[in-house]
Amino acid sequence: MNILVLGGTGFLGTKLVEDCLQQNHRVTVFSRGVTEDHLSEDVHRITGDRDVGLAELSSDPEKWDVCVDMCGYMPKQVRDGIEHLKDKVDHYIYISAVRSFLPSPEQVITETSPQYDLIDENIQIIDSQTYGASKALCEAILAKGFPEKYTILRPQVIVGTGDKSGRLTYWISRIQNEKVLLPGDGEDFLQLVDVKDVSQFITHVISNRILSDFNLAGPKLTWRTFAELLGIKNGTWIPNSLIQEEKLTFRDLPLYRPRGSGDASYMNISNSKAIANGFTVRDIKSTLSELVKYHNETDVSSIVPNDILREQLDFSVEASLIEKYLADNQKHEDKRELGS
């Protein structure tokens, strides 16, 4: 098949392009050409800036069986993509996000869960306040502009080699530390999905022309299980009340979403529909073991941007918080003994 990938030089995109080539598909990648990549020489490249438009694709004589849109964040970008590709593509696959759904702390999120209300299509800034609503609007634009020819995929937290987010590497980097701050009481949940599984399902959707929408999430783990699978042995569970008191956020403690909070909704995603349609999820223990090995053999600072590393909790601050918690605990114990 002839496949067009919009923005195929990032984490997931690179894996997808690699898998498509292995399945003997022809691949064209449209990107700005700014990000250094290691794509095969077999990839046909078209350089252009999506924010300016997709005129380069309109003028290209090529037609494609499938377009995989990896970088449609702004509604205008998706509408522009539809306008330029409606007569050149037979199947449009849009990579959306589970954050297009409204927070639902007490309910499992499925494909039929309520999404954000649609926002102004001319939005210029995507941040934590607008990201979910923007993705929901992008989905709506695609459904209307490419009826019966589209698929929407909403990956949850993707992990794998080459991940630049720093979310999982934060915890792996602490495995051997003498003291590790572990958030909550160990009973909060998280979900991680392997980039290999996401890419494999995209190629499955391509080959079988599956037209629908799917949430792609990994198994639901407690934080206690997560810490054990990583091999963290020197952890101290710090109550969420102290974490809030210290004003620590998800940037300080990546992946942590305390149960009962709105963000915890995005660690409670059903993948049942996707599994019924061919999505397979590998053993999370295997994924984590592979990534710990990769981390130990790789200079993380060469992968994760410094600005992300700087946002994460400093080791000295982490140690002082643990000491504070243990000291307060000891005071309470001493008072109990005096009162008994």
GROMACS .gro file of C-alpha atoms in nm:
model
  340
    1MET     CA    1   0.000   0.000   0.000
    2ASN     CA    2   0.102   0.361  -0.050
    3ILE     CA    3   0.104   0.542   0.286
    4LEU     CA    4   0.140   0.910   0.371
    5VAL     CA    5   0.249   1.000   0.724
    6LEU     CA    6   0.206   1.358   0.839
    7GLY     CA    7   0.486   1.417   1.088
    8GLY     CA    8   0.650   1.075   1.097
    9THR     CA    9   0.979   1.173   1.258
   10GLY     CA   10   0.880   1.164   1.626
   11PHE     CA   11   0.864   0.882   1.879
   12LEU     CA   12   0.556   0.693   1.758
   13GLY     CA   13   0.595   0.810   1.398
   14THR     CA   14   0.945   0.666   1.364
   15LYS     CA   15   0.828   0.326   1.489
   16LEU     CA   16   0.525   0.332   1.259
   17VAL     CA   17   0.732   0.418   0.951
   18GLU     CA   18   0.973   0.136   1.037
   19ASP     CA   19   0.687  -0.115   1.073
   20CYS     CA   20   0.520  -0.004   0.750
   21LEU     CA   21   0.843  -0.051   0.556
   22GLN     CA   22   0.891  -0.396   0.708
   23GLN     CA   23   0.546  -0.486   0.573
   24ASN     CA   24   0.657  -0.371   0.227
   25HIS     CA   25   0.437  -0.062   0.217
   26ARG     CA   26   0.557   0.248   0.035
   27VAL     CA   27   0.592   0.539   0.277
   28THR     CA   28   0.595   0.914   0.224
   29VAL     CA   29   0.669   1.139   0.522
   30PHE     CA   30   0.562   1.503   0.527
   31SER     CA   31   0.752   1.707   0.786
   32ARG     CA   32   0.934   2.033   0.837
   33GLY     CA   33   1.267   1.855   0.815
   34VAL     CA   34   1.382   2.022   1.137
   35THR     CA   35   1.393   1.720   1.370
   36GLU     CA   36   1.692   1.494   1.319
   37ASP     CA   37   1.569   1.144   1.242
   38HIS     CA   38   1.697   0.803   1.148
   39LEU     CA   39   1.436   0.706   0.891
   40SER     CA   40   1.530   0.467   0.615
   41GLU     CA   41   1.649   0.595   0.279
   42ASP     CA   42   1.350   0.408   0.135
   43VAL     CA   43   1.120   0.677   0.276
   44HIS     CA   44   1.006   0.941   0.028
   45ARG     CA   45   1.023   1.280   0.199
   46ILE     CA   46   0.823   1.593   0.135
   47THR     CA   47   0.933   1.900   0.329
   48GLY     CA   48   0.679   2.158   0.434
   49ASP     CA   49   0.537   2.347   0.730
   50ARG     CA   50   0.191   2.233   0.829
   51ASP     CA   51   0.118   2.564   0.999
   52VAL     CA   52   0.158   2.731   0.661
   53GLY     CA   53  -0.042   2.469   0.472
   54LEU     CA   54  -0.018   2.148   0.274
   55ALA     CA   55   0.023   2.296  -0.071
   56GLU     CA   56   0.326   2.072  -0.129
   57LEU     CA   57   0.096   1.770  -0.103
   58SER     CA   58  -0.170   1.917  -0.331
   59SER     CA   59   0.086   1.977  -0.603
   60ASP     CA   60   0.244   1.634  -0.566
   61PRO     CA   61   0.113   1.399  -0.838
   62GLU     CA   62   0.111   1.108  -0.591
   63LYS     CA   63  -0.206   0.958  -0.443
   64TRP     CA   64  -0.210   0.753  -0.125
   65ASP     CA   65  -0.418   0.465   0.004
   66VAL     CA   66  -0.387   0.588   0.362
   67CYS     CA   67  -0.286   0.905   0.545
   68VAL     CA   68  -0.178   0.875   0.909
   69ASP     CA   69  -0.199   1.216   1.075
   70MET     CA   70   0.046   1.216   1.366
   71CYS     CA   71   0.066   1.591   1.426
   72GLY     CA   72  -0.282   1.741   1.394
   73TYR     CA   73  -0.308   1.948   1.712
   74MET     CA   74  -0.488   2.256   1.582
   75PRO     CA   75  -0.837   2.227   1.430
   76LYS     CA   76  -0.720   2.443   1.140
   77GLN     CA   77  -0.444   2.191   1.065
   78VAL     CA   78  -0.688   1.902   1.039
   79ARG     CA   79  -0.935   2.098   0.826
   80ASP     CA   80  -0.649   2.204   0.600
   81GLY     CA   81  -0.539   1.841   0.574
   82ILE     CA   82  -0.885   1.729   0.471
   83GLU     CA   83  -0.918   2.001   0.209
   84HIS     CA   84  -0.585   1.918   0.048
   85LEU     CA   85  -0.613   1.539   0.071
   86LYS     CA   86  -0.982   1.459   0.017
   87ASP     CA   87  -0.920   1.362  -0.346
   88LYS     CA   88  -0.577   1.210  -0.287
   89VAL     CA   89  -0.636   0.974   0.008
   90ASP     CA   90  -0.881   0.685   0.052
   91HIS     CA   91  -0.847   0.639   0.430
   92TYR     CA   92  -0.756   0.903   0.689
   93ILE     CA   93  -0.623   0.783   1.026
   94TYR     CA   94  -0.608   1.053   1.292
   95ILE     CA   95  -0.398   1.011   1.606
   96SER     CA   96  -0.599   1.185   1.876
   97ALA     CA   97  -0.571   1.151   2.256
   98VAL     CA   98  -0.769   1.014   2.550
   99ARG     CA   99  -0.772   1.369   2.684
  100SER     CA  100  -1.039   1.452   2.427
  101PHE     CA  101  -1.275   1.298   2.687
  102LEU     CA  102  -1.412   1.491   2.981
  103PRO     CA  103  -1.266   1.393   3.320
  104SER     CA  104  -1.473   1.121   3.483
  105PRO     CA  105  -1.306   1.018   3.812
  106GLU     CA  106  -1.556   0.749   3.904
  107GLN     CA  107  -1.619   0.601   3.558
  108VAL     CA  108  -1.409   0.397   3.316
  109ILE     CA  109  -1.355   0.596   2.996
  110THR     CA  110  -1.477   0.419   2.682
  111GLU     CA  111  -1.523   0.531   2.323
  112THR     CA  112  -1.877   0.646   2.409
  113SER     CA  113  -1.778   0.863   2.707
  114PRO     CA  114  -1.857   1.237   2.683
  115GLN     CA  115  -1.599   1.454   2.514
  116TYR     CA  116  -1.515   1.820   2.565
  117ASP     CA  117  -1.745   2.078   2.414
  118LEU     CA  118  -1.617   2.209   2.084
  119ILE     CA  119  -1.408   2.525   2.105
  120ASP     CA  120  -1.327   2.807   1.866
  121GLU     CA  121  -1.175   2.657   1.555
  122ASN     CA  122  -0.933   2.949   1.523
  123ILE     CA  123  -0.760   2.872   1.851
  124GLN     CA  124  -0.391   2.964   1.834
  125ILE     CA  125  -0.250   2.821   2.157
  126ILE     CA  126  -0.256   2.460   2.270
  127ASP     CA  127  -0.190   2.413   2.642
  128SER     CA  128  -0.320   2.200   2.929
  129GLN     CA  129  -0.645   2.400   2.928
  130THR     CA  130  -0.720   2.367   2.557
  131TYR     CA  131  -0.549   2.044   2.448
  132GLY     CA  132  -0.841   1.806   2.513
  133ALA     CA  133  -1.106   2.032   2.363
  134SER     CA  134  -0.886   2.095   2.059
  135LYS     CA  135  -0.844   1.722   1.999
  136ALA     CA  136  -1.221   1.671   2.033
  137LEU     CA  137  -1.284   1.940   1.772
  138CYS     CA  138  -1.023   1.788   1.539
  139GLU     CA  139  -1.209   1.457   1.563
  140ALA     CA  140  -1.541   1.626   1.482
  141ILE     CA  141  -1.391   1.805   1.181
  142LEU     CA  142  -1.253   1.477   1.048
  143ALA     CA  143  -1.582   1.291   1.097
  144LYS     CA  144  -1.767   1.556   0.900
  145GLY     CA  145  -1.503   1.615   0.633
  146PHE     CA  146  -1.407   1.251   0.565
  147PRO     CA  147  -1.732   1.058   0.632
  148GLU     CA  148  -1.700   0.678   0.622
  149LYS     CA  149  -1.331   0.704   0.533
  150TYR     CA  150  -1.165   0.772   0.868
  151THR     CA  151  -1.030   0.607   1.182
  152ILE     CA  152  -0.960   0.782   1.512
  153LEU     CA  153  -0.702   0.635   1.749
  154ARG     CA  154  -0.654   0.768   2.102
  155PRO     CA  155  -0.333   0.635   2.259
  156GLN     CA  156  -0.289   0.662   2.631
  157VAL     CA  157   0.060   0.714   2.784
  158ILE     CA  158   0.300   0.561   2.529
  159VAL     CA  159   0.635   0.425   2.646
  160GLY     CA  160   0.927   0.272   2.461
  161THR     CA  161   1.282   0.328   2.346
  162GLY     CA  162   1.329   0.677   2.209
  163ASP     CA  163   1.058   0.830   2.430
  164LYS     CA  164   1.157   1.193   2.489
  165SER     CA  165   0.887   1.276   2.743
  166GLY     CA  166   1.101   1.177   3.043
  167ARG     CA  167   0.797   1.037   3.224
  168LEU     CA  168   0.908   0.678   3.266
  169THR     CA  169   1.281   0.755   3.271
  170TYR     CA  170   1.221   0.966   3.583
  171TRP     CA  171   1.125   0.655   3.779
  172ILE     CA  172   1.382   0.425   3.618
  173SER     CA  173   1.660   0.671   3.706
  174ARG     CA  174   1.570   0.631   4.076
  175ILE     CA  175   1.577   0.250   4.098
  176GLN     CA  176   1.922   0.237   4.262
  177ASN     CA  177   1.878   0.544   4.485
  178GLU     CA  178   1.903   0.508   4.862
  179LYS     CA  179   1.578   0.701   4.904
  180VAL     CA  180   1.289   0.722   4.658
  181LEU     CA  181   0.974   0.928   4.706
  182LEU     CA  182   0.679   0.718   4.594
  183PRO     CA  183   0.352   0.912   4.566
  184GLY     CA  184   0.035   0.824   4.754
  185ASP     CA  185  -0.026   0.495   4.934
  186GLY     CA  186   0.051   0.259   4.645
  187GLU     CA  187  -0.315   0.205   4.557
  188ASP     CA  188  -0.350   0.476   4.291
  189PHE     CA  189  -0.354   0.354   3.932
  190LEU     CA  190  -0.156   0.411   3.616
  191GLN     CA  191  -0.165   0.275   3.262
  192LEU     CA  192   0.117   0.255   3.009
  193VAL     CA  193   0.102   0.128   2.652
  194ASP     CA  194   0.403   0.002   2.459
  195VAL     CA  195   0.485   0.197   2.142
  196LYS     CA  196   0.526  -0.137   1.964
  197ASP     CA  197   0.165  -0.230   2.041
  198VAL     CA  198   0.032   0.107   1.922
  199SER     CA  199   0.231   0.095   1.598
  200GLN     CA  200   0.132  -0.265   1.535
  201PHE     CA  201  -0.236  -0.179   1.571
  202ILE     CA  202  -0.204   0.116   1.333
  203THR     CA  203  -0.057  -0.114   1.067
  204HIS     CA  204  -0.340  -0.360   1.140
  205VAL     CA  205  -0.596  -0.082   1.086
  206ILE     CA  206  -0.419   0.016   0.764
  207SER     CA  207  -0.406  -0.336   0.621
  208ASN     CA  208  -0.765  -0.420   0.712
  209ARG     CA  209  -0.919  -0.077   0.650
  210ILE     CA  210  -1.087  -0.064   0.989
  211LEU     CA  211  -1.308   0.243   1.011
  212SER     CA  212  -1.400   0.337   1.367
  213ASP     CA  213  -1.255   0.498   1.679
  214PHE     CA  214  -1.046   0.322   1.942
  215ASN     CA  215  -0.887   0.396   2.278
  216LEU     CA  216  -0.542   0.237   2.299
  217ALA     CA  217  -0.440   0.176   2.660
  218GLY     CA  218  -0.225  -0.071   2.845
  219PRO     CA  219  -0.309  -0.273   3.157
  220LYS     CA  220  -0.422  -0.095   3.472
  221LEU     CA  221  -0.155  -0.117   3.745
  222THR     CA  222  -0.143  -0.001   4.104
  223TRP     CA  223   0.154   0.217   4.185
  224ARG     CA  224   0.274  -0.050   4.427
  225THR     CA  225   0.286  -0.306   4.146
  226PHE     CA  226   0.453  -0.053   3.916
  227ALA     CA  227   0.728   0.016   4.173
  228GLU     CA  228   0.782  -0.357   4.227
  229LEU     CA  229   0.805  -0.429   3.855
  230LEU     CA  230   1.064  -0.154   3.814
  231GLY     CA  231   1.264  -0.294   4.104
  232ILE     CA  232   1.243   0.010   4.334
  233LYS     CA  233   1.338  -0.127   4.676
  234ASN     CA  234   1.405   0.188   4.880
  235GLY     CA  235   1.076   0.368   4.833
  236THR     CA  236   0.887   0.569   5.092
  237TRP     CA  237   0.517   0.622   5.025
  238ILE     CA  238   0.436   0.988   5.077
  239PRO     CA  239   0.066   1.070   5.130
  240ASN     CA  240  -0.106   1.274   4.864
  241SER     CA  241  -0.195   1.530   5.132
  242LEU     CA  242   0.176   1.613   5.177
  243ILE     CA  243   0.232   1.614   4.801
  244GLN     CA  244  -0.047   1.871   4.766
  245GLU     CA  245   0.084   2.070   5.062
  246GLU     CA  246   0.424   2.092   4.891
  247LYS     CA  247   0.249   2.192   4.567
  248LEU     CA  248   0.410   1.912   4.368
  249THR     CA  249   0.254   1.858   4.025
  250PHE     CA  250   0.258   1.593   3.754
  251ARG     CA  251   0.570   1.765   3.621
  252ASP     CA  252   0.751   1.700   3.949
  253LEU     CA  253   0.617   1.344   3.977
  254PRO     CA  254   0.550   1.217   3.623
  255LEU     CA  255   0.263   0.971   3.569
  256TYR     CA  256   0.112   1.026   3.915
  257ARG     CA  257  -0.261   1.098   3.911
  258PRO     CA  258  -0.418   1.058   4.258
  259ARG     CA  259  -0.745   0.866   4.256
  260GLY     CA  260  -1.051   1.085   4.284
  261SER     CA  261  -0.890   1.365   4.083
  262GLY     CA  262  -1.002   1.460   3.733
  263ASP     CA  263  -0.668   1.356   3.587
  264ALA     CA  264  -0.706   1.009   3.738
  265SER     CA  265  -0.970   0.953   3.469
  266TYR     CA  266  -0.691   0.922   3.213
  267MET     CA  267  -0.545   0.628   3.403
  268ASN     CA  268  -0.878   0.444   3.381
  269ILE     CA  269  -0.918   0.382   3.009
  270SER     CA  270  -1.093   0.079   2.862
  271ASN     CA  271  -0.920  -0.090   2.569
  272SER     CA  272  -1.191  -0.356   2.521
  273LYS     CA  273  -1.315  -0.228   2.186
  274ALA     CA  274  -0.964  -0.210   2.043
  275ILE     CA  275  -0.879  -0.561   2.166
  276ALA     CA  276  -1.195  -0.695   2.004
  277ASN     CA  277  -1.067  -0.547   1.678
  278GLY     CA  278  -0.714  -0.684   1.685
  279PHE     CA  279  -0.525  -0.468   1.936
  280THR     CA  280  -0.277  -0.678   2.134
  281VAL     CA  281  -0.104  -0.572   2.455
  282ARG     CA  282   0.225  -0.729   2.553
  283ASP     CA  283   0.315  -0.814   2.912
  284ILE     CA  284   0.392  -0.486   3.090
  285LYS     CA  285   0.662  -0.662   3.293
  286SER     CA  286   0.845  -0.738   2.969
  287THR     CA  287   0.807  -0.378   2.849
  288LEU     CA  288   0.941  -0.232   3.174
  289SER     CA  289   1.233  -0.478   3.191
  290GLU     CA  290   1.331  -0.387   2.836
  291LEU     CA  291   1.318  -0.015   2.913
  292VAL     CA  292   1.518  -0.047   3.235
  293LYS     CA  293   1.788  -0.227   3.034
  294TYR     CA  294   1.771   0.041   2.762
  295HIS     CA  295   1.797   0.317   3.022
  296ASN     CA  296   2.104   0.158   3.180
  297GLU     CA  297   2.277   0.142   2.843
  298THR     CA  298   2.178   0.490   2.722
  299ASP     CA  299   2.261   0.846   2.821
  300VAL     CA  300   1.912   0.973   2.904
  301SER     CA  301   2.018   1.336   2.869
  302SER     CA  302   2.085   1.267   2.501
  303ILE     CA  303   1.719   1.169   2.454
  304VAL     CA  304   1.511   1.367   2.705
  305PRO     CA  305   1.535   1.746   2.657
  306ASN     CA  306   1.706   1.935   2.939
  307ASP     CA  307   1.405   2.160   3.000
  308ILE     CA  308   1.196   1.851   3.084
  309LEU     CA  309   1.466   1.708   3.311
  310ARG     CA  310   1.488   2.043   3.494
  311GLU     CA  311   1.112   2.041   3.565
  312GLN     CA  312   1.130   1.709   3.746
  313LEU     CA  313   1.181   1.678   4.120
  314ASP     CA  314   1.540   1.742   4.223
  315PHE     CA  315   1.707   1.459   4.416
  316SER     CA  316   1.793   1.687   4.710
  317VAL     CA  317   1.436   1.817   4.735
  318GLU     CA  318   1.309   1.460   4.716
  319ALA     CA  319   1.538   1.350   5.000
  320SER     CA  320   1.435   1.644   5.222
  321LEU     CA  321   1.065   1.568   5.170
  322ILE     CA  322   1.118   1.206   5.268
  323GLU     CA  323   1.308   1.314   5.580
  324LYS     CA  324   1.033   1.560   5.670
  325TYR     CA  325   0.764   1.294   5.634
  326LEU     CA  326   0.958   1.036   5.837
  327ALA     CA  327   1.035   1.292   6.110
  328ASP     CA  328   0.669   1.394   6.135
  329ASN     CA  329   0.570   1.029   6.150
  330GLN     CA  330   0.816   0.966   6.430
  331LYS     CA  331   0.673   1.258   6.629
  332HIS     CA  332   0.324   1.111   6.598
  333GLU     CA  333   0.453   0.771   6.710
  334ASP     CA  334   0.628   0.926   7.010
  335LYS     CA  335   0.307   1.108   7.112
  336ARG     CA  336   0.111   0.784   7.085
  337GLU     CA  337   0.356   0.601   7.307
  338LEU     CA  338   0.343   0.880   7.566
  339GLY     CA  339  -0.035   0.871   7.563
  340SER     CA  340  -0.062   0.495   7.602
   0.00000   0.00000   0.00000
